[in-house]
């Protein structure tokens, strides 16, 4: 059994980006820029946005963090986004979700220029992903795709079973793995909460991708020997032995399932660190489209 190390892979991506950015800076005099827009004071969102800006600084990417009050109107937010759509210093625009209830998330996502949609949530990006055209992959699914490739895991003709059909993980990763391209070309099954007997599907998986949001939900009896397991879940459970009183676990019972798996991502340290790395990768991609 081999552990798929997302931390190490993410570091490699960031180091490569830092080198490429510094080289392009010499030849073009420009560096990529990302603006992160946070509305309100959701503590988890504050942490994520801070991590994203810190990661930009570390690789020599310009970033700006906009902290907007939760009372901001939808129109005011749309105007701010339009300003960044027109600003050549910014190649990526990220609006941290969720937004307050009085703001229509779909409308906001659709207002981001598709050329700066580094989160990959714009309907045009999603449509291009489905029909196999060049686009920005949403960051977490992109991270999963990248990890499978990095570890040389054969996907062609393999049965990928995805548990979860969210727009940010389940649906996009299923569509990516379905593409007739290197690193994908798989037979894909997508499961969700209406599956009468989930085991029937998960036991058939050569590659199992769990994006459910339930701690230790995938157990040993739900997988076959040799399965490749990608655990996207981030769940907080009580842990009296930890100073914080809790610990983070995935959707997969790691201790038991790892006995049967050929490869498995740990939580933390698997898919999680890849999400920010792929956000940087997408922003760099947007930058390269305009500087070359
Ligand atoms: P979500 O929007 O809540 O979707 C969960 C999916 O799991 C839904 O499709 C749901 O089915 C399905 N599901 C729930 N219970 C099930 C059951 N008993 N059997 C089969 N399917 C079931 O969650 P998400 O946003 O995709 O996130 C999933 C997990 O990944 C969460 O723990 C989240 O924190 C984590 N996450 C991690 C990253 C990262 O960077 N590593 C990024 C995003 C998310 P229905 O559609 O039928 O309700």
PDB file of N, CA, C and O and ligand atoms in Angstrom, residues 140 163-166 168-169 191-194 198 211-214 217 232-235 251 271-272 275, ligand 1:
ATOM      1  N   UNK A 140     -10.488  21.487  -6.431  1.00  0.00           N
ATOM      2  CA  UNK A 140     -10.384  20.192  -5.727  1.00  0.00           C
ATOM      3  C   UNK A 140     -10.391  19.010  -6.715  1.00  0.00           C
ATOM      4  O   UNK A 140      -9.492  18.158  -6.653  1.00  0.00           O
ATOM      5  N   UNK A 163     -18.485   8.807  -4.984  1.00  0.00           N
ATOM      6  CA  UNK A 163     -19.628   8.926  -4.063  1.00  0.00           C
ATOM      7  C   UNK A 163     -19.765  10.396  -3.707  1.00  0.00           C
ATOM      8  O   UNK A 163     -18.876  10.982  -3.092  1.00  0.00           O
ATOM      9  N   UNK A 164     -20.885  10.991  -4.128  1.00  0.00           N
ATOM     10  CA  UNK A 164     -21.118  12.435  -3.956  1.00  0.00           C
ATOM     11  C   UNK A 164     -21.309  13.082  -5.313  1.00  0.00           C
ATOM     12  O   UNK A 164     -20.593  12.762  -6.268  1.00  0.00           O
ATOM     13  N   UNK A 165     -22.284  13.981  -5.402  1.00  0.00           N
ATOM     14  CA  UNK A 165     -22.584  14.613  -6.701  1.00  0.00           C
ATOM     15  C   UNK A 165     -22.663  16.132  -6.564  1.00  0.00           C
ATOM     16  O   UNK A 165     -23.505  16.788  -7.185  1.00  0.00           O
ATOM     17  N   UNK A 166     -21.842  16.708  -5.661  1.00  0.00           N
ATOM     18  CA  UNK A 166     -21.893  18.165  -5.513  1.00  0.00           C
ATOM     19  C   UNK A 166     -21.308  18.822  -6.762  1.00  0.00           C
ATOM     20  O   UNK A 166     -20.549  18.203  -7.519  1.00  0.00           O
ATOM     21  N   UNK A 168     -19.144  21.126  -6.693  1.00  0.00           N
ATOM     22  CA  UNK A 168     -17.734  21.501  -6.532  1.00  0.00           C
ATOM     23  C   UNK A 168     -16.781  20.308  -6.530  1.00  0.00           C
ATOM     24  O   UNK A 168     -15.613  20.469  -6.810  1.00  0.00           O
ATOM     25  N   UNK A 169     -17.303  19.117  -6.223  1.00  0.00           N
ATOM     26  CA  UNK A 169     -16.409  17.945  -6.222  1.00  0.00           C
ATOM     27  C   UNK A 169     -16.963  16.799  -7.092  1.00  0.00           C
ATOM     28  O   UNK A 169     -16.383  16.452  -8.118  1.00  0.00           O
ATOM     29  N   UNK A 191     -22.444   7.940  -7.438  1.00  0.00           N
ATOM     30  CA  UNK A 191     -23.455   7.531  -6.449  1.00  0.00           C
ATOM     31  C   UNK A 191     -23.819   8.701  -5.548  1.00  0.00           C
ATOM     32  O   UNK A 191     -23.044   9.649  -5.428  1.00  0.00           O
ATOM     33  N   UNK A 192     -24.971   8.592  -4.906  1.00  0.00           N
ATOM     34  CA  UNK A 192     -25.416   9.650  -3.999  1.00  0.00           C
ATOM     35  C   UNK A 192     -26.337   9.042  -2.957  1.00  0.00           C
ATOM     36  O   UNK A 192     -26.464   7.801  -2.886  1.00  0.00           O
ATOM     37  N   UNK A 193     -26.994   9.895  -2.190  1.00  0.00           N
ATOM     38  CA  UNK A 193     -27.725   9.391  -1.025  1.00  0.00           C
ATOM     39  C   UNK A 193     -28.946   8.543  -1.389  1.00  0.00           C
ATOM     40  O   UNK A 193     -29.492   7.869  -0.529  1.00  0.00           O
ATOM     41  N   UNK A 194     -29.355   8.562  -2.650  1.00  0.00           N
ATOM     42  CA  UNK A 194     -30.506   7.734  -3.022  1.00  0.00           C
ATOM     43  C   UNK A 194     -30.094   6.316  -3.409  1.00  0.00           C
ATOM     44  O   UNK A 194     -30.959   5.495  -3.723  1.00  0.00           O
ATOM     45  N   UNK A 198     -25.260   1.136  -1.296  1.00  0.00           N
ATOM     46  CA  UNK A 198     -24.042   1.779  -1.817  1.00  0.00           C
ATOM     47  C   UNK A 198     -22.915   0.777  -2.079  1.00  0.00           C
ATOM     48  O   UNK A 198     -22.151   0.911  -3.037  1.00  0.00           O
ATOM     49  N   UNK A 211     -16.552  11.765  -1.689  1.00  0.00           N
ATOM     50  CA  UNK A 211     -16.789  13.202  -1.431  1.00  0.00           C
ATOM     51  C   UNK A 211     -18.179  13.326  -0.828  1.00  0.00           C
ATOM     52  O   UNK A 211     -19.130  13.770  -1.483  1.00  0.00           O
ATOM     53  N   UNK A 212     -18.292  12.897   0.405  1.00  0.00           N
ATOM     54  CA  UNK A 212     -19.600  12.721   1.046  1.00  0.00           C
ATOM     55  C   UNK A 212     -19.817  13.715   2.183  1.00  0.00           C
ATOM     56  O   UNK A 212     -20.898  14.298   2.330  1.00  0.00           O
ATOM     57  N   UNK A 213     -18.795  13.892   3.004  1.00  0.00           N
ATOM     58  CA  UNK A 213     -18.938  14.783   4.170  1.00  0.00           C
ATOM     59  C   UNK A 213     -19.446  14.039   5.394  1.00  0.00           C
ATOM     60  O   UNK A 213     -20.134  14.609   6.233  1.00  0.00           O
ATOM     61  N   UNK A 214     -19.093  12.736   5.507  1.00  0.00           N
ATOM     62  CA  UNK A 214     -19.473  11.938   6.686  1.00  0.00           C
ATOM     63  C   UNK A 214     -18.251  11.175   7.177  1.00  0.00           C
ATOM     64  O   UNK A 214     -17.666  10.390   6.407  1.00  0.00           O
ATOM     65  N   UNK A 217     -17.085   7.077   6.786  1.00  0.00           N
ATOM     66  CA  UNK A 217     -18.302   6.450   6.241  1.00  0.00           C
ATOM     67  C   UNK A 217     -17.983   5.200   5.388  1.00  0.00           C
ATOM     68  O   UNK A 217     -18.719   4.223   5.390  1.00  0.00           O
ATOM     69  N   UNK A 232     -11.864  12.705  -0.143  1.00  0.00           N
ATOM     70  CA  UNK A 232     -11.973  14.165  -0.227  1.00  0.00           C
ATOM     71  C   UNK A 232     -12.506  14.762   1.088  1.00  0.00           C
ATOM     72  O   UNK A 232     -12.313  15.938   1.370  1.00  0.00           O
ATOM     73  N   UNK A 233     -13.141  13.941   1.887  1.00  0.00           N
ATOM     74  CA  UNK A 233     -13.841  14.425   3.081  1.00  0.00           C
ATOM     75  C   UNK A 233     -12.967  15.161   4.080  1.00  0.00           C
ATOM     76  O   UNK A 233     -11.794  14.820   4.266  1.00  0.00           O
ATOM     77  N   UNK A 234     -13.541  16.181   4.679  1.00  0.00           N
ATOM     78  CA  UNK A 234     -12.896  16.880   5.801  1.00  0.00           C
ATOM     79  C   UNK A 234     -13.957  16.953   6.894  1.00  0.00           C
ATOM     80  O   UNK A 234     -14.923  17.711   6.769  1.00  0.00           O
ATOM     81  N   UNK A 235     -13.801  16.126   7.921  1.00  0.00           N
ATOM     82  CA  UNK A 235     -14.819  16.068   8.978  1.00  0.00           C
ATOM     83  C   UNK A 235     -14.158  16.221  10.336  1.00  0.00           C
ATOM     84  O   UNK A 235     -13.099  15.638  10.584  1.00  0.00           O
ATOM     85  N   UNK A 251     -13.718  10.841   4.830  1.00  0.00           N
ATOM     86  CA  UNK A 251     -14.958  10.086   4.648  1.00  0.00           C
ATOM     87  C   UNK A 251     -14.691   8.581   4.667  1.00  0.00           C
ATOM     88  O   UNK A 251     -15.618   7.779   4.588  1.00  0.00           O
ATOM     89  N   UNK A 271      -5.921  15.153  -0.358  1.00  0.00           N
ATOM     90  CA  UNK A 271      -6.514  16.067  -1.352  1.00  0.00           C
ATOM     91  C   UNK A 271      -6.462  17.527  -0.870  1.00  0.00           C
ATOM     92  O   UNK A 271      -6.274  18.446  -1.669  1.00  0.00           O
ATOM     93  N   UNK A 272      -6.636  17.737   0.431  1.00  0.00           N
ATOM     94  CA  UNK A 272      -6.730  19.101   0.993  1.00  0.00           C
ATOM     95  C   UNK A 272      -5.674  20.072   0.486  1.00  0.00           C
ATOM     96  O   UNK A 272      -6.001  21.111  -0.088  1.00  0.00           O
ATOM     97  N   UNK A 275      -5.847  21.605  -3.181  1.00  0.00           N
ATOM     98  CA  UNK A 275      -6.847  22.574  -3.642  1.00  0.00           C
ATOM     99  C   UNK A 275      -6.226  23.954  -3.858  1.00  0.00           C
ATOM    100  O   UNK A 275      -6.441  24.579  -4.908  1.00  0.00           O
TER     101      UNK A 275
HETATM  102  P1  LIG B   1     -21.969  18.108  -0.309  1.00  0.00           P
HETATM  103  O1  LIG B   1     -22.278  19.229  -1.232  1.00  0.00           O
HETATM  104  O2  LIG B   1     -22.599  18.045   1.026  1.00  0.00           O
HETATM  105  O3  LIG B   1     -22.267  16.742  -1.090  1.00  0.00           O
HETATM  106  C1  LIG B   1     -22.208  15.509  -0.434  1.00  0.00           C
HETATM  107  C2  LIG B   1     -22.625  14.428  -1.387  1.00  0.00           C
HETATM  108  O4  LIG B   1     -22.568  13.185  -0.690  1.00  0.00           O
HETATM  109  C3  LIG B   1     -24.067  14.606  -1.898  1.00  0.00           C
HETATM  110  O5  LIG B   1     -24.113  14.354  -3.280  1.00  0.00           O
HETATM  111  C4  LIG B   1     -24.849  13.554  -1.120  1.00  0.00           C
HETATM  112  O6  LIG B   1     -25.914  12.998  -1.844  1.00  0.00           O
HETATM  113  C5  LIG B   1     -23.779  12.489  -0.908  1.00  0.00           C
HETATM  114  N1  LIG B   1     -24.125  11.663   0.253  1.00  0.00           N
HETATM  115  C6  LIG B   1     -24.439  12.089   1.498  1.00  0.00           C
HETATM  116  N2  LIG B   1     -24.762  11.044   2.279  1.00  0.00           N
HETATM  117  C7  LIG B   1     -24.665   9.941   1.499  1.00  0.00           C
HETATM  118  C8  LIG B   1     -24.893   8.566   1.719  1.00  0.00           C
HETATM  119  N3  LIG B   1     -25.315   8.107   2.896  1.00  0.00           N
HETATM  120  N4  LIG B   1     -24.696   7.710   0.687  1.00  0.00           N
HETATM  121  C9  LIG B   1     -24.304   8.170  -0.519  1.00  0.00           C
HETATM  122  N5  LIG B   1     -24.071   9.462  -0.794  1.00  0.00           N
HETATM  123  C10 LIG B   1     -24.263  10.336   0.215  1.00  0.00           C
HETATM  124  O7  LIG B   1     -20.393  18.006  -0.036  1.00  0.00           O
HETATM  125  P2  LIG B   1     -19.115  18.487  -0.887  1.00  0.00           P
HETATM  126  O8  LIG B   1     -19.056  19.928  -0.920  1.00  0.00           O
HETATM  127  O9  LIG B   1     -19.038  17.706  -2.170  1.00  0.00           O
HETATM  128  O10 LIG B   1     -17.970  17.956   0.082  1.00  0.00           O
HETATM  129  C11 LIG B   1     -17.822  16.585   0.431  1.00  0.00           C
HETATM  130  C12 LIG B   1     -16.724  16.470   1.476  1.00  0.00           C
HETATM  131  O11 LIG B   1     -15.509  16.928   0.914  1.00  0.00           O
HETATM  132  C13 LIG B   1     -16.935  17.341   2.731  1.00  0.00           C
HETATM  133  O12 LIG B   1     -16.393  16.662   3.848  1.00  0.00           O
HETATM  134  C14 LIG B   1     -16.120  18.591   2.447  1.00  0.00           C
HETATM  135  O13 LIG B   1     -15.676  19.222   3.624  1.00  0.00           O
HETATM  136  C15 LIG B   1     -14.968  17.986   1.682  1.00  0.00           C
HETATM  137  N6  LIG B   1     -14.302  18.941   0.758  1.00  0.00           N
HETATM  138  C16 LIG B   1     -12.955  18.957   0.776  1.00  0.00           C
HETATM  139  C17 LIG B   1     -12.271  19.787  -0.082  1.00  0.00           C
HETATM  140  C18 LIG B   1     -10.780  19.779  -0.055  1.00  0.00           C
HETATM  141  O14 LIG B   1     -10.146  20.760  -0.392  1.00  0.00           O
HETATM  142  N7  LIG B   1     -10.160  18.681   0.299  1.00  0.00           N
HETATM  143  C19 LIG B   1     -12.966  20.618  -0.966  1.00  0.00           C
HETATM  144  C20 LIG B   1     -14.368  20.543  -0.994  1.00  0.00           C
HETATM  145  C21 LIG B   1     -15.028  19.671  -0.128  1.00  0.00           C
HETATM  146  P3  LIG B   1     -27.206  13.870  -2.273  1.00  0.00           P
HETATM  147  O15 LIG B   1     -26.749  14.678  -3.462  1.00  0.00           O
HETATM  148  O16 LIG B   1     -28.209  12.850  -2.634  1.00  0.00           O
HETATM  149  O17 LIG B   1     -27.571  14.726  -1.100  1.00  0.00           O
END
